[in-house]
Amino acid sequence: MLHIRCPHCGMRSQNEFAYGGDASVKRPELNKEISDLEWDNFVYLRKSLRGKHLELWQHISGCRQWFKVQRDTSTHEIFKTIKANEDI
Amino acid sequence: MSQNFRLKNIGLINRDKKISFKFNGKSYFGYEGDTLASALLANGVHLIGRSFKYHRPRGFFGSGVDEPYAIVQLFRNGESVANIKTTEQELFEDLEATSVNCWPNVNFDIGAINNFLKIFLPAGFYYKTFMWPKSFWHKVYEPFIRKAAGFGVASIKHDQERYEHRYEYCDLLITGSGPSGLASAYAAAKNGARVILAEDKPRFGGTLLTSEVNIGNQTGKEWAENITAELKKMPNVIVKNRSQVFGYYDHNMLVMSERISDHLSKTKKYSPKERLWYIRAKEVVISSGSIERPLVFGNNDTPGVMLSSAAKEYLKVYGVLVGKKPLIFTNNDSGYETAIEFKKNGVEPIILDTRKNPKSEIIDEAKNLNINIKFSYVVVAAKGYKKVKSAEIAKISEDKKELGVVENINCDCICVSGFWTPTIHLASQSGNKTIFNKDIDAFVSGQAKQEETTIGAANGTFTLEETLKDSFNTGYELSKKITSNDNKTPTPAVVEKKSTKHDKFWCVPLPKGKNYKRFLDFQNDVAVSDIEIALKEGYRSIEHVKRYTTLGMATDQGKTSNLNGLQLVSNIENKIVPEVGHTTFRPPYTPVTIGAIVGREVGKHSKPTRKSPIHSWHENNNAVFVDAGAWLRPRYYKQGNETLFEASKREAKNVRKNVGVCDVTTLGKIDIKGPDAAELLNRVYTNAWLKLPVGKARYGVMLREDGIVMDDGTTTRISETHYHMTTTTAQAANILSHLEYYLQIVWPELNVNVVSTTEQWAGAAIAGPKSRNLLQKLFPKIDVSKEGLPFMGYIEGELYGIRARIFRISFSGELAYEVNVESDNGNYMWEKIIETGKEFEIQPYGTEALSTLRIEMGHVAGSELDGRTIPYDNSLEGMLSKKKDFIGKRSLNRKAYVAEDRQKVVGVIPLDKKTSIPEGSHLVKDAKAKLPNPKLGYISASCWSVEYDNPFSLAIIKDGKNMIGQKLFAMSPLKNKTIPVEIVSSHYVDPKGERVRS
Amino acid sequence: MQKYSIFNLIKNAFSNHQNWDLAWKDPTPKKEYDVVIIGGGGHGLATAYYLAKEHNITNVAIIEKGWIGGGNAGRNTTIIRSNYMYDDNALFSEFGMDLWRKMSQDLNYNVMFSPRGIINLAHSDAQINIFTRRGNSMRLNGIDAVLLSREEVKEIIPMADFSDNVRFPIFGGLMQPSAGTARHDAVVWGYARQADSMGVDIIQNCEVTGFDVSGGKINGVRTSRGDIKVKKIGLCVAGSTNILAEKLNMTIPVETHLLQACVSEPVKPVLDRVVTFGAGHFYISQSDKGEMVMGGDLDGYNSYAQRGNLPTLQHVLTEGIAMMPFLSKLKMLRTWGGIMDMSMDGSPIIDKTHIEGLYLNCGWCYGGFKATPASGWTFAHTIAQDRVHKLNAGYSLNRFNTGHLLDEKGLGTKTWIS
């Protein structure tokens, strides 16, 4: 079971959190004119590589905040957890 | 039966307490503190079972978790349990066990015919045959093979036992209580660390219980007992026996199974059978010791052949002689220690040492005791079928390739020692690479990937002096790091006999003209010849060898076989062992009871059950419940002998005619507050929200970004900056997360807060033409007239003294209201509604009537909004704002979504107006077309229209907008039904929606 | 090639089995091939086999980073079925079922295909209706399916929980009698042996380090054992798709996740069907060795670890006991993990790509093993003819642009929620 540091609440066990996938996905701005391809890429393409992965988690059984975790996808080592509005 | 092989004055068993037990129907005695294995051995029983493939006789090989084959069926407290290792099962009064994998019995086993056919059954034989005729594999060959496989019998009776979980945090978790575990635990505990010491066996001390050493001025055993006693008294230490740490998971989470009751004839009241510990440790000390390695020779699976360390343990711990004419076959000094113990207890052993001229203190002691030692000698083969009767031995050349003249020697057991294999499973599970240590010819843990340290024999340190030094130091250093304390415990002086190097030799060559099976994996019957065949056929990766031969895949997971297998592969392939590599170590280290992993979440508690505050009223009024996610909802209220169909029809009719009330507490409810709340709604819903006035509700549809409908519901503007959102029961949790995601990640600039209020409000939907009359009575102080509370209006009121929210919304298509009160008042509200509604002939209605009402109105719900449909499919395209952007809008222009013949929801009526169309039927043009028959659409929901008194269904069908009026067939081959149908509009009742607005 | 048969087995017994041929050779890579298949799993080996057998293309190499069958081919729960709702999935899988039925004879290698039937348990009327939709769709596609009542289920699998102490009672089930299991390693070895005998080079311990692409065309592949010139490359590396795609500057609508499975200690035959739980994610069958083979949910976060965590297994086994309480008394013997290509709609991709000569086979989610023969067959066709077959036309890459998605479960792009 992973041990994740919620940037708001501290160290908690994985079962308090929900996963949210690739944190680098950026939703296009509303009303912005973009190509079909750009849109489809936003909907369907994600980073999913071996090694360092920046991803979203939500402290669902805690403060309910979404935040970012930098984790190694092959060892599960967590390098850093930061608030949603922070960058690595 | 007398215990002929029990010694008088040695052992740690309690001779004051005799225990009777049965094996294969025969009664025996043992003592408290025995294992089933030691008790049987004390009685001279060596034949325990039969092997997997050849059904060869099997006895005892080890004395603990490493045991490959002494497995029985155990009967305990009315339960029959499969695959119990006799070497781990402690004896309890009236224990009963039987042999497995043999028929009719272990002495005479028909399956043993395989032993004579063995030349036809080499590794992988089944891949090469049983292919003709084609249908025979599944029908003839496979059932036969299946019957032959497996060990014990699984009773399908439900488990009556209870299992518990416990979560624990500690500074140091120490896995094993041998010298290294005790020393490191003691040093750390003395330095103030919170320590958990776990020992798999009932007794603490590990090898100290059987070795002749002194620590300080005590014997090893005394020292272990004293340290253990001291640790048990310390408040910062948890000491657990019968507890196996079996898994090392991420972020230093380890899992331990504690066998609380397996040694008792029955589980004590209020006590679980087993307890699973989830332990998050700051540091882990792996002190799991080592397992003796077997030597490989002809018929080395014969009962009576066993590890020399096991023989020593049976002798010193249980006072049991595994034989009276022991032959010790060793490539190192450990065999001598066992021989010396035999000798001291009045039994004459013979030692065969593969080495030519080794010299050490231990060997000197054996010589001084006049033990018969034959150097450069090997066992060629064990003789005897169900028990070792003699052995063929021979001198071996220095290059270990040539055997001398084969001699026969009398013996009743052969104790083998092929040196020691560190138990690195936990270290490897932690993620560490392994390193091959040439000095000990075994793998040890590489650099630690998590916070762990491997010490003692587990790390390949085989002298006590060094082990204690390392262990005391490790305990001290780790605890210092965590606690910052600095109390160092001095390492005591050690007296032990020095040993010399082992021989790099494990597998005895076959004598000319003999074709003995030399076993590596005893349980799966994998012999040297099997490995040879695998390699010969090109299965060369160690994983291929394992999978082709099944080496190391038995219940002992290759604890005694893997390294010998590797060694053999490396010899044949002419590679060094580390190049061959080993298969991966994965949890669990030893098999774990599935019930223990699951814990208390069984039966009705396997998942939580959510109940509305009105639940007991429903129960008292004959509600029949249905699962809706985790919730239980009344499906219908049974009157007399009514069926579901009759009851739901009655309830629905009453809504159309009078008034009904439905518990809608389970709907998801989200409070949305903040200056930007309207803007949020405007972005997440497909329709416009900015101009919704206070005191008004609006229906909304949400999409996922891929354009698929996610959920629908109404949201009400309670005040300028406060909205009350409802979601479907199923999606409640997802929608909350969805909103939070957009608010926190995508649009953090929006000043809005959301919180779930599902549990805060109880809800009752009041529907039917008389609902306004009822509402007026319930809320005499408010104006609920058409003008005072119009469709989609909202007002607050007081219901018999309690605060209530009233929404004029409708799911049934009738004039309807929803009343919410705080959950605690839910039942009160309900009772008042029922009581007050009597004069209007109110009836409660369940989800089935609810369904009927929505289907005949053509309202889409879960069966249409199934995560695969877009708004158009559900005729919700009118809900899509053209003026503004919203989540998922950009996806709606995809080719498939705008196709001319895109699917759409329609109504379906059977032509005979009688035959109900089963949900899940498909619509086809030609009922007799050849398969595959093109499907135009499917029936998503069916009901008996109470308005028209005939069946009516909703369907999602290709080119739906042009299908109205078409005659098709609804086919349900599963139910053998083909029903001629007509496609009609989905809005079957009140298509203009006049009633809801009345 | 030596024929495998009972007669040959007996014959070889008398020479102590010393005269068996290599099942496949261990060649060094040549400088040039007509086709290189990357990935020596079931799909890659089957592709090479059908390239040789159906299209007469034999100058083919299979490049495998480790040992053949070491990925998901050797880590699955061996279930074979075609109980799909959507036509594209159903017809593709049913084509595969035919290949399965003939496989042992076709490959002259006993892959132990055992049509023991699969039962999907339903725990509410609503679920029965959902299964009815799928079952009827199967029947109209010519696939066998039977709807079982609670009583019928009880007769077939009495060990399921029919007591009152149950959270989600069994209402019935959908059964595909012709579904079943096969011996996964044997499938790998059987395809390898035949492909090898027809001239395919199976090259193990050979890692792809890069690609030679110019002018939008494939010219070769760089490996740890040298560069290879080739005009057509088939990428068949479920679990590593994203890693290789990165070397091609491609992003594929696939996420990489871990799925765990476990087996119990072997016991005498008690369960002779494959059964899935309807109130969660749990499936079980009993192997010919007697082990209960069990699987369920993803670990729930992107992973390349091939090792899982206990909470997922605990969750899976909780559902196991909820379905069959007797499992509680058995012991969990072995656990392992497989790295899955989770595609964005739960269905695979077998297609050409924007790079000429590069063909893609990925995104198998949980369903790769059963698809082995059909995937190999259609992929071989796609590579040999440079166009998709109608059987894999639905598995196109651009369905994520056109909206022709094949989302059997309706879960969308959150691949980790199963």
JSON list of C-alpha atoms in Angstrom, two decimals, chain B residues 761-854:
[
{"chain": "B", "resi": 761, "resn": "TRP", "atom": "CA", "xyz": [-31.36, 15.44, 3.37]},
{"chain": "B", "resi": 762, "resn": "ALA", "atom": "CA", "xyz": [-34.14, 12.88, 3.26]},
{"chain": "B", "resi": 763, "resn": "GLY", "atom": "CA", "xyz": [-36.36, 13.21, 0.23]},
{"chain": "B", "resi": 764, "resn": "ALA", "atom": "CA", "xyz": [-39.89, 12.21, -0.67]},
{"chain": "B", "resi": 765, "resn": "ALA", "atom": "CA", "xyz": [-41.32, 12.55, -4.15]},
{"chain": "B", "resi": 766, "resn": "ILE", "atom": "CA", "xyz": [-45.06, 13.19, -4.07]},
{"chain": "B", "resi": 767, "resn": "ALA", "atom": "CA", "xyz": [-46.58, 12.57, -7.47]},
{"chain": "B", "resi": 768, "resn": "GLY", "atom": "CA", "xyz": [-50.03, 12.36, -8.98]},
{"chain": "B", "resi": 769, "resn": "PRO", "atom": "CA", "xyz": [-53.01, 14.52, -9.81]},
{"chain": "B", "resi": 770, "resn": "LYS", "atom": "CA", "xyz": [-53.89, 14.84, -6.13]},
{"chain": "B", "resi": 771, "resn": "SER", "atom": "CA", "xyz": [-50.40, 15.80, -5.05]},
{"chain": "B", "resi": 772, "resn": "ARG", "atom": "CA", "xyz": [-51.22, 19.51, -4.87]},
{"chain": "B", "resi": 773, "resn": "ASN", "atom": "CA", "xyz": [-54.14, 18.82, -2.55]},
{"chain": "B", "resi": 774, "resn": "LEU", "atom": "CA", "xyz": [-51.89, 16.80, -0.33]},
{"chain": "B", "resi": 775, "resn": "LEU", "atom": "CA", "xyz": [-49.19, 19.42, -0.38]},
{"chain": "B", "resi": 776, "resn": "GLN", "atom": "CA", "xyz": [-51.66, 22.09, 0.61]},
{"chain": "B", "resi": 777, "resn": "LYS", "atom": "CA", "xyz": [-52.58, 20.03, 3.65]},
{"chain": "B", "resi": 778, "resn": "LEU", "atom": "CA", "xyz": [-48.98, 19.40, 4.53]},
{"chain": "B", "resi": 779, "resn": "PHE", "atom": "CA", "xyz": [-48.05, 23.04, 4.19]},
{"chain": "B", "resi": 780, "resn": "PRO", "atom": "CA", "xyz": [-51.19, 25.00, 5.00]},
{"chain": "B", "resi": 781, "resn": "LYS", "atom": "CA", "xyz": [-49.23, 28.23, 5.37]},
{"chain": "B", "resi": 782, "resn": "ILE", "atom": "CA", "xyz": [-47.82, 28.37, 1.84]},
{"chain": "B", "resi": 783, "resn": "ASP", "atom": "CA", "xyz": [-49.41, 29.01, -1.46]},
{"chain": "B", "resi": 784, "resn": "VAL", "atom": "CA", "xyz": [-48.86, 25.87, -3.53]},
{"chain": "B", "resi": 785, "resn": "SER", "atom": "CA", "xyz": [-51.19, 26.88, -6.30]},
{"chain": "B", "resi": 786, "resn": "LYS", "atom": "CA", "xyz": [-50.13, 26.75, -9.93]},
{"chain": "B", "resi": 787, "resn": "GLU", "atom": "CA", "xyz": [-49.15, 30.37, -9.64]},
{"chain": "B", "resi": 788, "resn": "GLY", "atom": "CA", "xyz": [-47.74, 30.25, -6.13]},
{"chain": "B", "resi": 789, "resn": "LEU", "atom": "CA", "xyz": [-45.48, 27.28, -6.83]},
{"chain": "B", "resi": 790, "resn": "PRO", "atom": "CA", "xyz": [-45.23, 26.83, -10.60]},
{"chain": "B", "resi": 791, "resn": "PHE", "atom": "CA", "xyz": [-43.49, 23.95, -12.40]},
{"chain": "B", "resi": 792, "resn": "MET", "atom": "CA", "xyz": [-39.79, 24.01, -11.55]},
{"chain": "B", "resi": 793, "resn": "GLY", "atom": "CA", "xyz": [-40.50, 26.30, -8.63]},
{"chain": "B", "resi": 794, "resn": "TYR", "atom": "CA", "xyz": [-38.86, 26.09, -5.23]},
{"chain": "B", "resi": 795, "resn": "ILE", "atom": "CA", "xyz": [-40.03, 27.23, -1.85]},
{"chain": "B", "resi": 796, "resn": "GLU", "atom": "CA", "xyz": [-39.23, 26.58, 1.78]},
{"chain": "B", "resi": 797, "resn": "GLY", "atom": "CA", "xyz": [-41.90, 25.66, 4.27]},
{"chain": "B", "resi": 798, "resn": "GLU", "atom": "CA", "xyz": [-42.72, 24.10, 7.58]},
{"chain": "B", "resi": 799, "resn": "LEU", "atom": "CA", "xyz": [-44.03, 20.55, 7.67]},
{"chain": "B", "resi": 800, "resn": "TYR", "atom": "CA", "xyz": [-45.69, 19.83, 11.02]},
{"chain": "B", "resi": 801, "resn": "GLY", "atom": "CA", "xyz": [-43.09, 21.92, 12.77]},
{"chain": "B", "resi": 802, "resn": "ILE", "atom": "CA", "xyz": [-40.01, 20.97, 10.81]},
{"chain": "B", "resi": 803, "resn": "ARG", "atom": "CA", "xyz": [-38.17, 22.92, 8.18]},
{"chain": "B", "resi": 804, "resn": "ALA", "atom": "CA", "xyz": [-38.65, 21.56, 4.67]},
{"chain": "B", "resi": 805, "resn": "ARG", "atom": "CA", "xyz": [-37.60, 22.33, 1.11]},
{"chain": "B", "resi": 806, "resn": "ILE", "atom": "CA", "xyz": [-40.22, 21.91, -1.57]},
{"chain": "B", "resi": 807, "resn": "PHE", "atom": "CA", "xyz": [-39.26, 21.51, -5.21]},
{"chain": "B", "resi": 808, "resn": "ARG", "atom": "CA", "xyz": [-41.86, 21.27, -7.91]},
{"chain": "B", "resi": 809, "resn": "ILE", "atom": "CA", "xyz": [-40.11, 18.76, -10.13]},
{"chain": "B", "resi": 810, "resn": "SER", "atom": "CA", "xyz": [-41.35, 15.59, -11.71]},
{"chain": "B", "resi": 811, "resn": "PHE", "atom": "CA", "xyz": [-39.81, 12.34, -12.88]},
{"chain": "B", "resi": 812, "resn": "SER", "atom": "CA", "xyz": [-43.12, 10.56, -13.34]},
{"chain": "B", "resi": 813, "resn": "GLY", "atom": "CA", "xyz": [-44.60, 13.06, -15.76]},
{"chain": "B", "resi": 814, "resn": "GLU", "atom": "CA", "xyz": [-47.39, 13.84, -13.31]},
{"chain": "B", "resi": 815, "resn": "LEU", "atom": "CA", "xyz": [-47.96, 16.92, -11.29]},
{"chain": "B", "resi": 816, "resn": "ALA", "atom": "CA", "xyz": [-45.33, 16.26, -8.67]},
{"chain": "B", "resi": 817, "resn": "TYR", "atom": "CA", "xyz": [-43.26, 17.71, -5.86]},
{"chain": "B", "resi": 818, "resn": "GLU", "atom": "CA", "xyz": [-40.20, 16.70, -3.96]},
{"chain": "B", "resi": 819, "resn": "VAL", "atom": "CA", "xyz": [-39.98, 17.47, -0.28]},
{"chain": "B", "resi": 820, "resn": "ASN", "atom": "CA", "xyz": [-36.65, 17.42, 1.52]},
{"chain": "B", "resi": 821, "resn": "VAL", "atom": "CA", "xyz": [-36.12, 17.57, 5.25]},
{"chain": "B", "resi": 822, "resn": "GLU", "atom": "CA", "xyz": [-33.03, 17.06, 7.35]},
{"chain": "B", "resi": 823, "resn": "SER", "atom": "CA", "xyz": [-32.23, 13.37, 7.51]},
{"chain": "B", "resi": 824, "resn": "ASP", "atom": "CA", "xyz": [-33.07, 13.00, 11.17]},
{"chain": "B", "resi": 825, "resn": "ASN", "atom": "CA", "xyz": [-36.60, 14.10, 10.37]},
{"chain": "B", "resi": 826, "resn": "GLY", "atom": "CA", "xyz": [-36.92, 11.85, 7.34]},
{"chain": "B", "resi": 827, "resn": "ASN", "atom": "CA", "xyz": [-39.03, 9.22, 8.93]},
{"chain": "B", "resi": 828, "resn": "TYR", "atom": "CA", "xyz": [-41.23, 11.83, 10.63]},
{"chain": "B", "resi": 829, "resn": "MET", "atom": "CA", "xyz": [-41.83, 13.54, 7.29]},
{"chain": "B", "resi": 830, "resn": "TRP", "atom": "CA", "xyz": [-42.68, 10.24, 5.66]},
{"chain": "B", "resi": 831, "resn": "GLU", "atom": "CA", "xyz": [-45.16, 9.26, 8.33]},
{"chain": "B", "resi": 832, "resn": "LYS", "atom": "CA", "xyz": [-46.83, 12.66, 8.13]},
{"chain": "B", "resi": 833, "resn": "ILE", "atom": "CA", "xyz": [-47.14, 12.40, 4.35]},
{"chain": "B", "resi": 834, "resn": "ILE", "atom": "CA", "xyz": [-48.67, 8.95, 4.57]},
{"chain": "B", "resi": 835, "resn": "GLU", "atom": "CA", "xyz": [-50.99, 9.96, 7.39]},
{"chain": "B", "resi": 836, "resn": "THR", "atom": "CA", "xyz": [-52.12, 13.19, 5.74]},
{"chain": "B", "resi": 837, "resn": "GLY", "atom": "CA", "xyz": [-52.33, 11.53, 2.35]},
{"chain": "B", "resi": 838, "resn": "LYS", "atom": "CA", "xyz": [-54.80, 8.88, 3.44]},
{"chain": "B", "resi": 839, "resn": "GLU", "atom": "CA", "xyz": [-57.78, 10.91, 2.38]},
{"chain": "B", "resi": 840, "resn": "PHE", "atom": "CA", "xyz": [-56.24, 11.26, -1.10]},
{"chain": "B", "resi": 841, "resn": "GLU", "atom": "CA", "xyz": [-55.68, 7.52, -1.27]},
{"chain": "B", "resi": 842, "resn": "ILE", "atom": "CA", "xyz": [-51.95, 7.87, -1.14]},
{"chain": "B", "resi": 843, "resn": "GLN", "atom": "CA", "xyz": [-49.77, 4.80, -1.64]},
{"chain": "B", "resi": 844, "resn": "PRO", "atom": "CA", "xyz": [-46.03, 4.49, -1.40]},
{"chain": "B", "resi": 845, "resn": "TYR", "atom": "CA", "xyz": [-44.36, 3.39, -4.63]},
{"chain": "B", "resi": 846, "resn": "GLY", "atom": "CA", "xyz": [-41.04, 1.73, -5.27]},
{"chain": "B", "resi": 847, "resn": "THR", "atom": "CA", "xyz": [-38.40, 1.83, -7.98]},
{"chain": "B", "resi": 848, "resn": "GLU", "atom": "CA", "xyz": [-40.31, -0.53, -10.23]},
{"chain": "B", "resi": 849, "resn": "ALA", "atom": "CA", "xyz": [-43.35, 1.75, -10.44]},
{"chain": "B", "resi": 850, "resn": "LEU", "atom": "CA", "xyz": [-40.95, 4.68, -10.72]},
{"chain": "B", "resi": 851, "resn": "SER", "atom": "CA", "xyz": [-39.46, 2.98, -13.76]},
{"chain": "B", "resi": 852, "resn": "THR", "atom": "CA", "xyz": [-42.82, 2.31, -15.33]},
{"chain": "B", "resi": 853, "resn": "LEU", "atom": "CA", "xyz": [-43.79, 5.93, -14.93]},
{"chain": "B", "resi": 854, "resn": "ARG", "atom": "CA", "xyz": [-40.62, 7.28, -16.46]}
]
